Short mmCIF file of C-alpha atoms in Angstrom, two decimals:
data_model
loop_
_atom_site.label_atom_id
_atom_site.label_comp_id
_atom_site.label_asym_id
_atom_site.label_seq_id
_atom_site.Cartn_x
_atom_site.Cartn_y
_atom_site.Cartn_z
CA UNK R 1 33.20 -64.21 -57.11
CA UNK R 2 32.31 -67.63 -58.24
CA UNK R 3 29.27 -67.78 -60.57
CA UNK R 4 27.81 -70.88 -62.14
CA UNK R 5 24.65 -69.81 -64.46
CA UNK R 6 22.93 -72.54 -66.55
CA UNK R 7 22.89 -70.75 -70.25
CA UNK R 8 19.39 -70.90 -70.79
CA UNK R 9 18.49 -68.72 -67.57
CA UNK R 10 17.33 -64.84 -68.56
CA UNK R 11 19.08 -65.42 -72.11
CA UNK R 12 17.00 -64.99 -75.12
CA UNK R 13 18.92 -66.74 -78.10
CA UNK R 14 16.16 -66.15 -80.38
CA UNK R 15 16.37 -62.28 -80.42
CA UNK R 16 19.06 -61.04 -83.49
CA UNK R 17 21.73 -58.88 -82.54
CA UNK R 18 20.94 -55.50 -84.21
CA UNK R 19 22.49 -53.67 -86.96
CA UNK R 20 24.15 -50.56 -85.69
CA UNK R 21 25.61 -47.23 -87.20
CA UNK R 22 28.53 -45.64 -85.98
CA UNK R 23 28.10 -42.28 -84.77
CA UNK R 24 30.83 -39.58 -83.70
CA UNK R 25 30.02 -36.61 -81.50
CA UNK R 26 31.86 -33.03 -82.45
CA UNK R 27 33.65 -31.36 -79.56
CA UNK R 28 33.37 -27.74 -80.12
CA UNK R 29 35.31 -26.50 -76.96
CA UNK R 30 39.20 -26.78 -77.79
CA UNK R 31 41.58 -29.14 -75.67
CA UNK R 32 44.88 -27.81 -74.52
CA UNK R 33 47.92 -29.14 -76.14
CA UNK R 34 50.51 -30.70 -74.10
CA UNK R 35 52.93 -27.43 -74.25
CA UNK R 36 50.05 -25.46 -72.90
CA UNK R 37 48.98 -27.88 -70.20
CA UNK R 38 52.54 -27.57 -68.59
CA UNK R 39 52.50 -23.80 -69.41
CA UNK R 40 49.20 -22.79 -67.72
CA UNK R 41 49.96 -25.42 -64.92
CA UNK R 42 53.20 -23.34 -64.13
CA UNK R 43 51.56 -20.20 -64.37
CA UNK R 44 48.76 -21.35 -61.82
CA UNK R 45 51.13 -22.34 -59.23
CA UNK R 46 53.28 -19.57 -59.76
CA UNK R 47 50.37 -17.53 -58.91
CA UNK R 48 49.55 -19.52 -55.80
CA UNK R 49 53.44 -19.32 -54.70
CA UNK R 50 53.27 -15.63 -54.95
CA UNK R 51 50.35 -15.36 -52.65
CA UNK R 52 52.43 -17.36 -49.71
CA UNK R 53 55.87 -17.03 -48.33
CA UNK R 54 57.31 -20.49 -47.54
CA UNK R 55 60.79 -20.74 -45.96
CA UNK R 56 63.51 -22.49 -48.34
CA UNK R 57 63.29 -26.50 -48.01
CA UNK R 58 59.92 -26.50 -46.97
CA UNK R 59 57.89 -29.47 -47.40
CA UNK R 60 54.79 -29.27 -49.50
CA UNK R 61 52.22 -32.10 -49.43
CA UNK R 62 50.87 -32.41 -53.25
CA UNK R 63 47.28 -34.12 -52.88
CA UNK R 64 46.15 -36.28 -55.77
CA UNK R 65 42.80 -38.26 -55.65
CA UNK R 66 41.36 -41.30 -57.53
CA UNK R 67 40.04 -40.35 -60.92
CA UNK R 68 40.70 -40.79 -64.37
CA UNK R 69 41.74 -37.28 -64.79
CA UNK R 70 43.36 -36.23 -68.29
CA UNK R 71 47.07 -35.54 -68.45
CA UNK R 72 47.12 -36.33 -64.54
CA UNK R 73 50.80 -37.45 -64.30
CA UNK R 74 51.75 -34.49 -66.51
CA UNK R 75 50.29 -31.96 -64.38
CA UNK R 76 51.62 -33.78 -61.40
CA UNK R 77 55.07 -33.94 -62.91
CA UNK R 78 54.97 -29.91 -63.82
CA UNK R 79 54.01 -29.09 -60.39
CA UNK R 80 56.83 -31.16 -58.62
CA UNK R 81 59.03 -29.36 -61.07
CA UNK R 82 57.96 -25.96 -60.08
CA UNK R 83 58.39 -26.71 -56.47
CA UNK R 84 61.47 -28.18 -56.70
CA UNK R 85 63.00 -25.35 -58.85
CA UNK R 86 61.56 -22.87 -55.77
CA UNK R 87 63.87 -25.02 -53.61
CA UNK R 88 60.91 -26.68 -51.80
CA UNK R 89 60.55 -30.42 -51.18
CA UNK R 90 57.54 -31.57 -52.66
CA UNK R 91 55.72 -35.23 -51.54
CA UNK R 92 52.76 -36.79 -52.96
CA UNK R 93 49.57 -37.72 -50.71
CA UNK R 94 46.73 -39.94 -51.65
CA UNK R 95 43.65 -37.40 -51.19
CA UNK R 96 40.62 -39.84 -52.14
CA UNK R 97 38.99 -40.47 -48.73
CA UNK R 98 37.96 -44.27 -48.46
CA UNK R 99 39.13 -45.50 -52.12
CA UNK R 100 41.90 -48.05 -52.89
CA UNK R 101 40.05 -50.30 -50.24
CA UNK R 102 40.70 -47.78 -47.55
CA UNK R 103 44.10 -48.96 -46.98
CA UNK R 104 47.58 -47.01 -47.67
CA UNK R 105 49.01 -49.70 -50.09
CA UNK R 106 45.89 -49.83 -51.84
CA UNK R 107 45.55 -45.91 -52.35
CA UNK R 108 49.11 -45.77 -53.48
CA UNK R 109 48.53 -48.80 -55.66
CA UNK R 110 45.63 -46.59 -57.36
CA UNK R 111 48.09 -43.43 -57.77
CA UNK R 112 50.66 -45.66 -59.56
CA UNK R 113 48.18 -47.19 -62.16
CA UNK R 114 47.43 -43.73 -63.24
CA UNK R 115 51.24 -43.39 -63.91
CA UNK R 116 51.94 -41.33 -60.62
CA UNK R 117 55.14 -42.87 -59.42
CA UNK R 118 58.21 -41.48 -57.94
CA UNK R 119 60.18 -41.84 -60.96
CA UNK R 120 57.61 -40.49 -63.16
CA UNK R 121 56.80 -37.32 -61.51
CA UNK R 122 60.01 -36.69 -59.37
CA UNK R 123 58.57 -37.09 -55.68
CA UNK R 124 57.92 -39.57 -53.15
CA UNK R 125 54.48 -40.91 -52.56
CA UNK R 126 53.57 -40.86 -48.39
CA UNK R 127 50.46 -43.03 -48.09
CA UNK R 128 48.73 -43.03 -44.85
CA UNK R 129 44.86 -43.94 -43.40
CA UNK R 130 45.85 -42.20 -40.07
CA UNK R 131 44.60 -38.96 -39.35
CA UNK R 132 44.46 -36.35 -36.68
CA UNK R 133 41.83 -33.95 -35.22
CA UNK R 134 42.21 -30.50 -36.26
CA UNK R 135 39.22 -28.77 -34.61
CA UNK R 136 35.19 -28.75 -34.44
CA UNK R 137 33.12 -26.46 -36.79
CA UNK R 138 31.53 -23.21 -35.05
CA UNK R 139 28.44 -21.56 -35.23
CA UNK R 140 28.94 -20.28 -38.64
CA UNK R 141 28.27 -23.80 -40.01
CA UNK R 142 24.46 -23.47 -39.48
CA UNK R 143 23.45 -27.14 -38.04
CA UNK R 144 26.66 -28.39 -38.12
CA UNK R 145 28.50 -26.76 -34.84
CA UNK R 146 30.84 -29.03 -33.32
CA UNK R 147 31.36 -31.14 -36.34
CA UNK R 148 34.92 -32.91 -35.95
CA UNK R 149 37.29 -31.77 -38.45
CA UNK R 150 40.38 -34.50 -39.38
CA UNK R 151 43.16 -34.49 -41.78
CA UNK R 152 45.71 -36.97 -43.26
CA UNK R 153 48.52 -37.47 -40.44
CA UNK R 154 51.14 -36.83 -43.35
CA UNK R 155 49.75 -33.64 -44.92
CA UNK R 156 49.38 -32.21 -41.46
CA UNK R 157 53.21 -32.55 -41.08
CA UNK R 158 53.94 -30.59 -44.34
CA UNK R 159 54.85 -26.89 -44.34
CA UNK R 160 52.39 -26.46 -47.05
CA UNK R 161 49.20 -28.56 -48.78
CA UNK R 162 48.73 -28.16 -52.39
CA UNK R 163 45.93 -29.73 -54.00
CA UNK R 164 45.00 -30.79 -57.92
CA UNK R 165 41.90 -31.79 -59.10
CA UNK R 166 39.13 -31.34 -61.50
CA UNK R 167 35.94 -29.44 -60.96
CA UNK R 168 32.89 -30.88 -61.90
CA UNK R 169 29.38 -31.82 -61.02
CA UNK R 170 29.00 -34.74 -58.17
CA UNK R 171 27.14 -37.66 -58.53
CA UNK R 172 25.25 -37.80 -55.34
CA UNK R 173 24.05 -34.31 -55.22
CA UNK R 174 23.57 -30.67 -56.78
CA UNK R 175 24.60 -27.71 -55.12
CA UNK R 176 26.86 -24.37 -55.10
CA UNK R 177 30.23 -26.71 -54.30
CA UNK R 178 30.42 -30.05 -55.81
CA UNK R 179 33.07 -32.11 -56.88
CA UNK R 180 36.47 -30.06 -57.15
CA UNK R 181 39.39 -28.78 -54.84
CA UNK R 182 36.95 -28.21 -51.60
CA UNK R 183 35.79 -32.12 -51.91
CA UNK R 184 39.36 -33.24 -51.98
CA UNK R 185 40.35 -31.22 -49.22
CA UNK R 186 37.46 -31.87 -47.07
CA UNK R 187 36.72 -35.59 -48.17
CA UNK R 188 39.96 -36.62 -49.62
CA UNK R 189 42.13 -35.71 -47.07
CA UNK R 190 39.79 -36.95 -44.44
CA UNK R 191 40.54 -40.36 -45.74
CA UNK R 192 38.03 -43.04 -44.66
CA UNK R 193 36.94 -41.34 -41.28
CA UNK R 194 36.57 -37.80 -42.21
CA UNK R 195 34.66 -39.01 -45.47
CA UNK R 196 32.36 -41.09 -43.52
CA UNK R 197 31.51 -38.82 -40.93
CA UNK R 198 30.55 -36.17 -44.06
CA UNK R 199 28.29 -39.03 -45.68
CA UNK R 200 26.54 -39.86 -42.35
CA UNK R 201 24.18 -36.90 -43.25
CA UNK R 202 23.28 -38.01 -46.64
CA UNK R 203 23.30 -36.20 -49.97
CA UNK R 204 21.73 -32.96 -48.68
CA UNK R 205 24.50 -33.26 -45.73
CA UNK R 206 27.05 -33.79 -47.95
CA UNK R 207 25.96 -30.91 -50.10
CA UNK R 208 25.54 -28.54 -47.43
CA UNK R 209 28.52 -29.82 -44.67
CA UNK R 210 31.21 -30.69 -47.26
CA UNK R 211 31.94 -26.76 -48.14
CA UNK R 212 32.00 -25.75 -44.30
CA UNK R 213 34.63 -28.39 -43.62
CA UNK R 214 36.59 -27.61 -46.50
CA UNK R 215 36.64 -23.85 -45.66
CA UNK R 216 37.45 -24.70 -42.13
CA UNK R 217 40.58 -26.61 -43.02
CA UNK R 218 41.79 -23.96 -45.54
CA UNK R 219 41.79 -21.62 -42.81
CA UNK R 220 43.25 -23.59 -40.24
CA UNK R 221 45.99 -25.29 -42.29
CA UNK R 222 48.60 -24.20 -44.22
CA UNK R 223 46.69 -24.95 -47.49
CA UNK R 224 48.73 -22.99 -50.32
CA UNK R 225 45.47 -23.60 -52.79
CA UNK R 226 44.57 -25.95 -55.30
CA UNK R 227 45.20 -26.34 -59.32
CA UNK R 228 41.81 -26.48 -60.66
CA UNK R 229 41.27 -28.40 -63.93
CA UNK R 230 38.36 -28.20 -66.24
CA UNK R 231 37.61 -30.96 -69.13
CA UNK R 232 35.64 -30.53 -72.10
CA UNK R 233 32.76 -32.85 -73.23
CA UNK R 234 35.32 -35.44 -74.57
CA UNK R 235 37.18 -35.46 -71.21
CA UNK R 236 40.20 -33.86 -72.70
CA UNK R 237 42.06 -30.76 -70.44
CA UNK R 238 40.56 -27.25 -71.40
CA UNK R 239 41.21 -25.07 -68.55
CA UNK R 240 43.65 -24.92 -65.72
CA UNK R 241 43.34 -22.26 -62.84
CA UNK R 242 44.72 -21.73 -59.53
CA UNK R 243 42.34 -21.46 -56.76
CA UNK R 244 43.88 -19.99 -53.61
CA UNK R 245 43.01 -20.95 -50.19
CA UNK R 246 40.82 -18.38 -48.89
CA UNK R 247 38.44 -19.01 -51.83
CA UNK R 248 37.99 -22.89 -51.54
CA UNK R 249 34.66 -23.58 -51.60
CA UNK R 250 33.77 -20.35 -51.86
CA UNK R 251 32.12 -18.10 -55.15
CA UNK R 252 35.40 -18.43 -57.55
CA UNK R 253 35.45 -22.40 -57.14
CA UNK R 254 31.44 -22.21 -57.72
CA UNK R 255 32.18 -20.35 -61.01
CA UNK R 256 34.40 -22.88 -61.92
CA UNK R 257 31.83 -25.32 -61.36
CA UNK R 258 29.27 -23.61 -63.94
CA UNK R 259 31.98 -23.75 -66.39
CA UNK R 260 32.36 -27.23 -66.00
CA UNK R 261 28.86 -28.24 -65.95
CA UNK R 262 28.40 -26.57 -69.51
CA UNK R 263 31.00 -28.95 -70.66
CA UNK R 264 30.14 -32.27 -69.24
CA UNK R 265 29.87 -35.48 -71.20
CA UNK R 266 26.43 -36.17 -72.45
CA UNK R 267 24.71 -38.58 -74.44
CA UNK R 268 22.81 -36.80 -77.42
CA UNK R 269 19.56 -38.56 -77.03
CA UNK R 270 16.89 -37.48 -74.37
CA UNK R 271 15.70 -41.07 -74.25
CA UNK R 272 16.80 -44.71 -74.77
CA UNK R 273 15.21 -48.22 -74.34
CA UNK R 274 18.73 -49.86 -73.98
CA UNK R 275 22.17 -48.43 -73.12
CA UNK R 276 24.94 -50.44 -73.53
CA UNK R 277 28.37 -49.65 -71.70
CA UNK R 278 31.53 -51.33 -72.53
CA UNK R 279 33.10 -50.73 -69.34
CA UNK R 280 32.40 -48.82 -65.85
CA UNK R 281 35.01 -48.00 -63.20
CA UNK R 282 36.14 -45.93 -60.47
CA UNK R 283 38.73 -43.86 -62.68
CA UNK R 284 35.72 -43.28 -64.93
CA UNK R 285 33.09 -41.66 -62.03
CA UNK R 286 33.09 -42.01 -58.22
CA UNK R 287 29.84 -44.09 -58.86
CA UNK R 288 31.72 -46.01 -61.80
CA UNK R 289 29.41 -44.54 -64.24
CA UNK R 290 28.44 -40.56 -63.97
CA UNK R 291 25.05 -40.52 -62.82
CA UNK R 292 24.46 -37.01 -65.08
CA UNK R 293 25.06 -39.42 -68.21
CA UNK R 294 22.84 -42.00 -67.52
CA UNK R 295 20.22 -39.82 -65.69
CA UNK R 296 20.22 -41.99 -62.78
CA UNK R 297 20.79 -40.86 -59.00
CA UNK R 298 19.50 -43.43 -57.13
CA UNK R 299 19.85 -41.28 -54.04
CA UNK R 300 16.50 -41.37 -51.56
CA UNK R 301 16.86 -37.81 -50.71
CA UNK R 302 17.08 -36.62 -54.59
CA UNK R 303 13.71 -37.39 -56.64
CA UNK R 304 14.62 -38.59 -59.96
CA UNK R 305 12.67 -36.54 -61.49
CA UNK R 306 15.13 -33.68 -60.29
CA UNK R 307 17.98 -35.56 -61.75
CA UNK R 308 19.43 -34.14 -65.12
CA UNK R 309 20.21 -36.44 -68.08
CA UNK R 310 18.40 -38.95 -70.43
CA UNK R 311 15.43 -41.29 -69.32
CA UNK R 312 16.95 -44.67 -69.99
CA UNK R 313 14.66 -47.96 -69.53
CA UNK R 314 17.64 -50.48 -69.12
CA UNK R 315 21.40 -50.33 -68.86
CA UNK R 316 24.22 -53.16 -69.32
CA UNK R 317 27.47 -53.07 -68.61
CA UNK R 318 30.16 -55.33 -70.04
CA UNK R 319 33.29 -55.04 -67.99
CA UNK R 320 35.12 -53.33 -64.64
CA UNK R 321 38.44 -51.58 -65.53
CA UNK R 322 41.59 -52.66 -64.30
CA UNK R 323 42.29 -49.08 -62.65
CA UNK R 324 39.44 -49.79 -60.84
CA UNK R 325 41.33 -52.38 -58.55
CA UNK R 326 37.97 -54.56 -57.92
CA UNK R 327 35.77 -51.32 -56.71
CA UNK R 328 32.39 -51.70 -58.49
CA UNK R 329 30.75 -48.97 -55.88
CA UNK R 330 27.40 -48.26 -57.23
CA UNK R 331 26.98 -51.49 -59.61
CA UNK R 332 23.47 -51.11 -58.30
CA UNK R 333 22.97 -48.66 -61.05
CA UNK R 334 23.15 -51.08 -63.90
CA UNK R 335 20.35 -53.12 -64.71
CA UNK R 336 22.43 -55.96 -66.37
CA UNK R 337 26.05 -56.96 -66.25
CA UNK R 338 28.42 -59.84 -67.53
CA UNK R 339 29.79 -62.60 -65.62
CA UNK R 340 33.14 -61.47 -66.51
CA UNK R 341 32.64 -58.26 -64.71
CA UNK R 342 30.82 -59.71 -61.87
CA UNK R 343 34.15 -62.11 -61.27
CA UNK R 344 36.28 -58.77 -61.21
CA UNK R 345 34.28 -57.48 -58.24
CA UNK R 346 36.36 -57.02 -55.05
CA UNK R 347 33.36 -56.94 -52.72
CA UNK R 348 35.24 -55.66 -49.40
CA UNK R 349 37.07 -52.84 -51.52
CA UNK R 350 33.05 -52.03 -52.89
CA UNK R 351 31.67 -52.17 -49.83
CA UNK R 352 34.08 -50.27 -47.97
CA UNK R 353 33.37 -47.43 -50.48
CA UNK R 354 29.60 -48.00 -50.67
CA UNK R 355 29.55 -48.14 -46.59
CA UNK R 356 31.44 -44.63 -46.83
CA UNK R 357 28.89 -43.06 -49.37
CA UNK R 358 26.10 -43.64 -46.59
CA UNK R 359 22.73 -43.81 -48.60
CA UNK R 360 23.71 -43.76 -51.87
CA UNK R 361 26.12 -46.71 -51.32
CA UNK R 362 23.30 -48.79 -49.78
CA UNK R 363 20.85 -47.66 -52.70
CA UNK R 364 23.36 -48.59 -55.20
CA UNK R 365 24.63 -51.89 -53.67
CA UNK R 366 21.74 -53.69 -55.17
CA UNK R 367 22.82 -56.74 -57.50
CA UNK R 368 21.98 -56.32 -60.97
CA UNK R 369 21.20 -59.34 -63.56
CA UNK R 370 24.04 -61.31 -64.14
CA UNK R 371 24.37 -62.97 -67.51
CA UNK R 372 27.22 -64.88 -69.33
CA UNK R 373 28.44 -62.64 -71.83
CA UNK R 374 27.94 -59.15 -73.53
CA UNK R 375 25.36 -60.86 -76.61
CA UNK R 376 23.25 -62.24 -73.88
CA UNK R 377 22.60 -59.08 -72.14
CA UNK R 378 21.81 -57.13 -75.65
CA UNK R 379 19.35 -60.06 -76.33
CA UNK R 380 17.78 -59.82 -72.83
CA UNK R 381 17.67 -55.94 -73.04
CA UNK R 382 15.99 -56.02 -76.33
CA UNK R 383 13.50 -58.50 -75.35
CA UNK R 384 12.56 -57.12 -71.80
CA UNK R 385 12.64 -52.82 -72.50
CA UNK R 386 9.17 -53.30 -73.10
CA UNK R 387 9.08 -52.59 -77.20
CA UNK R 388 6.77 -54.88 -78.61
CA UNK R 389 8.26 -54.04 -81.94
CA UNK R 390 12.16 -54.96 -81.73
CA UNK R 391 12.99 -53.08 -84.80
CA UNK R 392 12.05 -49.97 -83.15
CA UNK R 393 14.31 -50.39 -79.77
CA UNK R 394 16.26 -47.18 -79.03
CA UNK R 395 19.56 -48.53 -78.50
CA UNK R 396 22.62 -46.89 -78.24
CA UNK R 397 26.58 -48.00 -77.19
CA UNK R 398 29.22 -46.08 -75.52
CA UNK R 399 32.74 -46.86 -74.28
CA UNK R 400 32.18 -45.46 -70.93
CA UNK R 401 30.29 -42.48 -69.47
CA UNK R 402 33.59 -40.18 -69.47
CA UNK R 403 34.39 -41.02 -73.19
CA UNK R 404 31.28 -40.51 -75.37
CA UNK R 405 33.15 -39.29 -78.87
CA UNK R 406 32.35 -42.84 -80.51
CA UNK R 407 28.82 -44.16 -80.30
CA UNK R 408 26.93 -47.09 -81.99
CA UNK R 409 23.31 -46.70 -82.46
CA UNK R 410 20.46 -48.66 -83.64
CA UNK R 411 18.18 -47.99 -86.67
CA UNK R 412 15.51 -46.34 -84.49
CA UNK R 413 18.11 -43.60 -83.59
CA UNK R 414 19.25 -43.03 -87.10
CA UNK R 415 16.92 -40.15 -88.47
CA UNK R 416 17.17 -38.33 -84.91
CA UNK R 417 21.18 -38.31 -85.00
CA UNK R 418 21.25 -37.54 -88.65
CA UNK R 419 19.29 -34.03 -87.81
CA UNK R 420 21.59 -33.29 -85.04
CA UNK R 421 24.62 -30.63 -86.44
CA UNK R 422 26.97 -32.37 -83.57
CA UNK R 423 26.86 -35.52 -84.56
CA UNK R 424 28.73 -37.26 -87.60
CA UNK R 425 26.95 -40.83 -88.51
CA UNK R 426 28.39 -43.53 -90.92
CA UNK R 427 26.60 -43.86 -94.16
CA UNK R 428 26.59 -47.49 -93.80
CA UNK R 429 25.57 -49.97 -90.49
CA UNK R 430 27.14 -53.14 -89.51
CA UNK R 431 26.41 -56.06 -87.34
CA UNK R 432 26.70 -55.30 -83.64
CA UNK R 433 30.20 -56.57 -82.77
CA UNK R 434 30.94 -56.77 -78.92
CA UNK R 435 34.32 -58.54 -79.17
CA UNK R 436 36.29 -55.58 -78.60
CA UNK R 437 35.31 -52.21 -76.98
CA UNK R 438 34.53 -49.17 -79.04
CA UNK R 439 37.62 -47.17 -80.20
CA UNK R 440 38.52 -44.49 -77.39
CA UNK R 441 38.06 -40.76 -78.01
CA UNK R 442 40.19 -38.91 -75.28
#
């Protein structure tokens, strides 16, 4: 995207950059060590294998998605190793709907960027966007009888299907089943065609229809089950559970979602005038910024008043992660972005993703204000956030919405932060320096 902006447009050079204080959030939910992750992954998979008899040399399609899940390569490698030790023949399938530009090559590249390579995990990647029909929903799916269900063609040709995914709240809706094994089965393995059909029903339809599709697929396909992951608020692996096929999209998965909901990353402030975000990306959230963290859903069928999260007047985002491969879906959640970010946007990949997302994609495709530099975003945000006294602007800076351990805050938030027992606040402030991102906490 070629952008030429005169430097005087919508910039406020007279506004000084603020002094900020470094803040660290304290995580009280322990993370698993690498050894524990391997051990619990093996335990979970052995539990699933014990419930299903597979012939020797059975092929197993291992579904892996497009999110930046902690320790994903390690978990996939462990799964492949266990399957091989049992004499099975595992291979990797991208289970990510329309992500990766809705092409087999694009989805393979997404996996490669997460370290999911044949050499690293010990199994080949079989990627296709082709799907085959497997049936239609029945009367049990109230209001959706006759809905056509499809599945990734490579997965259909396997003797068994195993899914690996994180359980977490969805960024478009709230319901008993949100992001997790069921969604990966119904939408991830449905590829673009299946994902788009489900999203046609909007957020409410997605909430109600997706679990029906997942349960149908689990009942009519050789689904072994899922390795369900839960992360703590800093994005570290904290729990690993087996989810047998007969409980996918049902109460046990719902219980894991409720666990995850309590551990989700969150900002330690209920209201902000200006939030600075160093980076957004598809590896961070399906909407590039977690809507629960920023308190913005922008879904016509979901009133903003019903969405959890803080009240933030303005959001400025500085960069797009390389792992997004140009997909900046939902960039309209931001109020301001930099030229650097705008030039990284692949509008084809982004619009394909947003088209598939339906109502949310349309609403979130609105172009934010594009400013030359991060500093211009900060000055513009301070000048236009509605605070007449600029010394009272409630400003916070984060690395991204999945990594909230390290923050920077303005003086207006300082006393509130010091009263919070879950925050460690630096004694001295320093001038805001946007030349490099905040240090990673995960």
